Amino acid sequence: MSAHDPVRLALIGAGNRGADVYAGWCLDHPDEGGVVAVADPDPVRRRSVGDRHGIADERRHDDWRTLIDDLADVDGVIVATPDRSHVEPAEAVLAADRDLLLEKPIAATAEGVRRVAAAADASAATVTVAHVLRYTPFFATVKRLLDEGAIGRLAGIQHTENIGFWHFAHSYVRGPWRRAGTASPMILAKASHDFDILRWLAGTRCETVACSGALTHFRSGHRPEGAPDYCLDGCPAADDCPFHAGRLYLDELADRDGWPMNHLTDDRSPGARAAAVARGPFGRCVYACDNDVADHYSAVLGFAGGVSATLTVSAFTRDTTRTLKLMGSRGELRGHLDAGEIELRRFLPRTEGPAGPDDTGVHHTDVISVEALDAGAADDVLGLRIGHAGGDAGLMADFVRRLRRRQAGLSVEAALTDLDESLESHFMALAAEQARLRETVVHLDRPITDETTAITTPRSTT
Ligand SMILES: NC(=O)c1ccc[n+]([C@@H]2O[C@H](COP(=O)([O-])OP(=O)(O)OC[C@H]3O[C@@H](n4cnc5c(N)ncnc54)[C@H](O)[C@@H]3O)[C@@H](O)[C@H]2O)c1
């Protein structure tokens, strides 16, 4: 194989992330990488990705265990199974010494995270955790500006993960991440990215975590009078409910083919969509689901060296993006991920260059626009930008670049989001869940255990 042949990838878990995002990247970049083997127990998903990538029949596995015996010519493996099914395939891929791209969360439990870490320690292969935000031009620029001293000494961070009301209802009330026991606590599932970014920007380890939050809204007590179990069964509150399944899936997303419609049905014909909304899990009244994950959190984090941060993760937002403000000794930086906009407000007057519109003479402001990678390909679902502001593409490009180096016999450096970098964010998220449930401050100098994250006492809610 020449150094310029596409790298050969195997895919475990051919759902939205595996098939659409990562394998999809290969279809857009056929000279860079190709998928040569797949494992997924779902025959429709297996056939779909197999046909799109021309995968030989004998390399379409219904079990990841048989795929592990089929890695002879494979350069790297992507594990994109559901949250509770990451650990065992990840261990097996690492035991086979194949470079691994592992979806977050690494695992849903502290024990699982430690098992993957042990497997990585014993392996010659690298792990790239899919903390895609670090690969966005936006966060890369924020980090660079901080490292260059643009705002002086960092003292505080305010970071918000605006999940978006409809996105939350889709994923965390009706969808696969609605129960902590079958997926993971919402703060780990949704915000391991954000903890990772906070840790990266703070530049030191997190020492303490306090957290408040609850499942306040998506509960039976808020069910409108007379609302049926399924929205389409003549709900009297249909016009007044922001979460009505018919409006969302059959009107607003009527022309949508990819995520999130792929969660509803593999058959995207109008009849199949209507049937899925009429009687499927995504057609349920949001006040009559079996969800138990919190719908909002606020965490306060203390880092070594004195940086403090707040993280708000909320269902109750119109936008679906991250916003943040960094506060330093010489200025502040405000950013909006999906707008690709960074505003630097410095505490000193400008000494060179033309004055900006907001310059007052006692401070000056720069506005920096950051183009998302592959912005042309980024598509938009009700204001939610698909592709994580270029992070999905950035992650794959970097993974493939490092595989190419190995293929060429060159040294392979650790990923920007390798396991060592990523473990802490998971322990921070698990600590936040523990702090919330116990109404206490958790100190990260003591190991996080699963006993302490398994408490299920909810805060009082109405
Ligand atoms: N990095 C990110 O920003 C990001 C975003 C969304 C989801 N995720 C994570 O990615 C993972 C996959 O999410 P998704 O949205 O693609 O889910 P999905 O349900 O669309 O896909 C999961 C696929 O895994 C398959 N599968 C289930 N058990 C399997 C097994 N034992 N072996 C092989 N395949 C198996 C399923 O049939 C399905 O096709 C989850 O852990 C999720 O939390 C990460």
mmCIF file of N, CA and C and ligand atoms in Angstrom, residues 12-18 22 39-42 45 64 80-83 85-86 103-105 130 132 177 193 263 388, ligand 1:
data_model
loop_
_atom_site.group_PDB
_atom_site.id
_atom_site.type_symbol
_atom_site.label_atom_id
_atom_site.label_comp_id
_atom_site.label_asym_id
_atom_site.label_seq_id
_atom_site.Cartn_x
_atom_site.Cartn_y
_atom_site.Cartn_z
ATOM 1 N N ILE A 12 -17.749 0.265 14.074
ATOM 2 C CA ILE A 12 -18.597 -0.495 15.010
ATOM 3 C C ILE A 12 -19.700 0.447 15.466
ATOM 4 N N GLY A 13 -20.926 0.166 15.030
ATOM 5 C CA GLY A 13 -22.055 1.055 15.330
ATOM 6 C C GLY A 13 -22.318 1.970 14.153
ATOM 7 N N ALA A 14 -23.273 1.574 13.295
ATOM 8 C CA ALA A 14 -23.516 2.307 12.041
ATOM 9 C C ALA A 14 -24.785 3.142 12.143
ATOM 10 N N GLY A 15 -24.878 3.955 13.179
ATOM 11 C CA GLY A 15 -26.028 4.838 13.338
ATOM 12 C C GLY A 15 -25.708 6.243 12.867
ATOM 13 N N ASN A 16 -26.287 7.218 13.531
ATOM 14 C CA ASN A 16 -26.089 8.593 13.085
ATOM 15 C C ASN A 16 -24.619 8.991 13.112
ATOM 16 N N ARG A 17 -23.958 8.778 14.247
ATOM 17 C CA ARG A 17 -22.557 9.220 14.345
ATOM 18 C C ARG A 17 -21.653 8.371 13.453
ATOM 19 N N GLY A 18 -21.800 7.050 13.574
ATOM 20 C CA GLY A 18 -20.890 6.176 12.843
ATOM 21 C C GLY A 18 -21.086 6.253 11.338
ATOM 22 N N TYR A 22 -19.153 9.974 10.546
ATOM 23 C CA TYR A 22 -17.753 9.582 10.303
ATOM 24 C C TYR A 22 -17.590 8.853 8.968
ATOM 25 N N ALA A 39 -19.685 -3.360 11.729
ATOM 26 C CA ALA A 39 -20.439 -4.241 12.639
ATOM 27 C C ALA A 39 -21.609 -3.462 13.203
ATOM 28 N N ASP A 40 -22.804 -4.019 13.050
ATOM 29 C CA ASP A 40 -24.006 -3.434 13.645
ATOM 30 C C ASP A 40 -25.052 -4.544 13.674
ATOM 31 N N PRO A 41 -25.728 -4.728 14.811
ATOM 32 C CA PRO A 41 -26.735 -5.795 14.863
ATOM 33 C C PRO A 41 -27.972 -5.490 14.026
ATOM 34 N N ASP A 42 -28.141 -4.232 13.640
ATOM 35 C CA ASP A 42 -29.341 -3.835 12.883
ATOM 36 C C ASP A 42 -29.084 -4.093 11.395
ATOM 37 N N ARG A 45 -29.294 -0.965 8.977
ATOM 38 C CA ARG A 45 -28.140 -0.064 9.084
ATOM 39 C C ARG A 45 -26.903 -0.693 8.429
ATOM 40 N N TRP A 64 -19.775 -7.060 16.902
ATOM 41 C CA TRP A 64 -18.430 -6.470 16.833
ATOM 42 C C TRP A 64 -17.334 -7.487 17.127
ATOM 43 N N ALA A 80 -18.847 3.720 17.600
ATOM 44 C CA ALA A 80 -19.936 4.707 17.719
ATOM 45 C C ALA A 80 -21.231 3.995 18.087
ATOM 46 N N THR A 81 -21.121 3.124 19.062
ATOM 47 C CA THR A 81 -22.273 2.378 19.584
ATOM 48 C C THR A 81 -22.983 3.243 20.636
ATOM 49 N N PRO A 82 -24.153 2.809 21.138
ATOM 50 C CA PRO A 82 -24.815 3.582 22.191
ATOM 51 C C PRO A 82 -23.943 3.684 23.458
ATOM 52 N N ASP A 83 -24.253 4.685 24.293
ATOM 53 C CA ASP A 83 -23.411 5.025 25.447
ATOM 54 C C ASP A 83 -22.971 3.826 26.284
ATOM 55 N N SER A 85 -22.534 0.813 25.452
ATOM 56 C CA SER A 85 -21.863 -0.261 24.703
ATOM 57 C C SER A 85 -20.516 0.192 24.156
ATOM 58 N N HIS A 86 -19.846 1.088 24.855
ATOM 59 C CA HIS A 86 -18.541 1.554 24.366
ATOM 60 C C HIS A 86 -17.371 0.712 24.900
ATOM 61 N N GLU A 103 -16.407 7.251 20.387
ATOM 62 C CA GLU A 103 -17.425 8.262 20.667
ATOM 63 C C GLU A 103 -17.453 8.574 22.162
ATOM 64 N N LYS A 104 -17.818 9.799 22.484
ATOM 65 C CA LYS A 104 -18.049 10.127 23.879
ATOM 66 C C LYS A 104 -19.470 9.709 24.238
ATOM 67 N N PRO A 105 -19.802 9.430 25.473
ATOM 68 C CA PRO A 105 -18.844 9.339 26.568
ATOM 69 C C PRO A 105 -17.953 8.104 26.422
ATOM 70 N N ALA A 130 -14.099 11.483 20.875
ATOM 71 C CA ALA A 130 -14.816 12.391 19.960
ATOM 72 C C ALA A 130 -15.320 13.653 20.661
ATOM 73 N N VAL A 132 -15.475 16.679 19.880
ATOM 74 C CA VAL A 132 -15.305 17.380 18.604
ATOM 75 C C VAL A 132 -15.112 18.892 18.758
ATOM 76 N N TRP A 177 -31.523 9.124 25.009
ATOM 77 C CA TRP A 177 -30.764 9.580 26.183
ATOM 78 C C TRP A 177 -31.681 10.021 27.322
ATOM 79 N N HIS A 193 -18.409 17.260 26.612
ATOM 80 C CA HIS A 193 -17.761 18.217 25.711
ATOM 81 C C HIS A 193 -17.405 19.509 26.448
ATOM 82 N N HIS A 263 -33.739 8.838 13.792
ATOM 83 C CA HIS A 263 -34.101 8.165 15.043
ATOM 84 C C HIS A 263 -35.546 7.633 14.994
ATOM 85 N N HIS A 388 -21.357 20.287 14.301
ATOM 86 C CA HIS A 388 -20.629 20.850 15.442
ATOM 87 C C HIS A 388 -19.622 21.907 15.005
HETATM 88 N N1 LIG B 1 -19.465 13.444 19.661
HETATM 89 C C1 LIG B 1 -20.685 13.938 19.687
HETATM 90 O O1 LIG B 1 -20.876 15.136 19.646
HETATM 91 C C2 LIG B 1 -21.873 13.022 19.751
HETATM 92 C C3 LIG B 1 -23.123 13.457 19.298
HETATM 93 C C4 LIG B 1 -24.202 12.567 19.369
HETATM 94 C C5 LIG B 1 -24.028 11.310 19.886
HETATM 95 N N2 LIG B 1 -22.802 10.925 20.349
HETATM 96 C C6 LIG B 1 -22.574 9.577 20.927
HETATM 97 O O2 LIG B 1 -22.333 8.688 19.839
HETATM 98 C C7 LIG B 1 -22.806 7.377 20.177
HETATM 99 C C8 LIG B 1 -23.727 6.890 19.065
HETATM 100 O O3 LIG B 1 -24.835 7.774 18.967
HETATM 101 P P1 LIG B 1 -25.794 7.788 17.674
HETATM 102 O O4 LIG B 1 -26.570 9.030 17.732
HETATM 103 O O5 LIG B 1 -24.997 7.467 16.453
HETATM 104 O O6 LIG B 1 -26.755 6.565 18.021
HETATM 105 P P2 LIG B 1 -27.548 5.671 16.988
HETATM 106 O O7 LIG B 1 -28.580 4.971 17.786
HETATM 107 O O8 LIG B 1 -27.969 6.456 15.799
HETATM 108 O O9 LIG B 1 -26.448 4.601 16.501
HETATM 109 C C9 LIG B 1 -25.941 3.587 17.292
HETATM 110 C C10 LIG B 1 -25.754 2.368 16.400
HETATM 111 O O10 LIG B 1 -25.082 1.379 17.155
HETATM 112 C C11 LIG B 1 -25.677 0.125 16.844
HETATM 113 N N3 LIG B 1 -25.378 -0.814 17.911
HETATM 114 C C12 LIG B 1 -26.054 -1.029 19.059
HETATM 115 N N4 LIG B 1 -25.424 -1.968 19.795
HETATM 116 C C13 LIG B 1 -24.341 -2.352 19.075
HETATM 117 C C14 LIG B 1 -23.308 -3.299 19.290
HETATM 118 N N5 LIG B 1 -23.263 -4.037 20.401
HETATM 119 N N6 LIG B 1 -22.363 -3.461 18.331
HETATM 120 C C15 LIG B 1 -22.393 -2.697 17.205
HETATM 121 N N7 LIG B 1 -23.348 -1.777 16.950
HETATM 122 C C16 LIG B 1 -24.296 -1.605 17.884
HETATM 123 C C17 LIG B 1 -27.143 0.428 16.668
HETATM 124 O O11 LIG B 1 -27.822 -0.561 15.929
HETATM 125 C C18 LIG B 1 -27.072 1.754 15.919
HETATM 126 O O12 LIG B 1 -27.026 1.575 14.520
HETATM 127 C C19 LIG B 1 -23.505 7.521 21.522
HETATM 128 O O13 LIG B 1 -22.635 7.102 22.552
HETATM 129 C C20 LIG B 1 -23.770 9.005 21.635
HETATM 130 O O14 LIG B 1 -23.864 9.488 22.951
HETATM 131 C C21 LIG B 1 -21.743 11.753 20.279
#
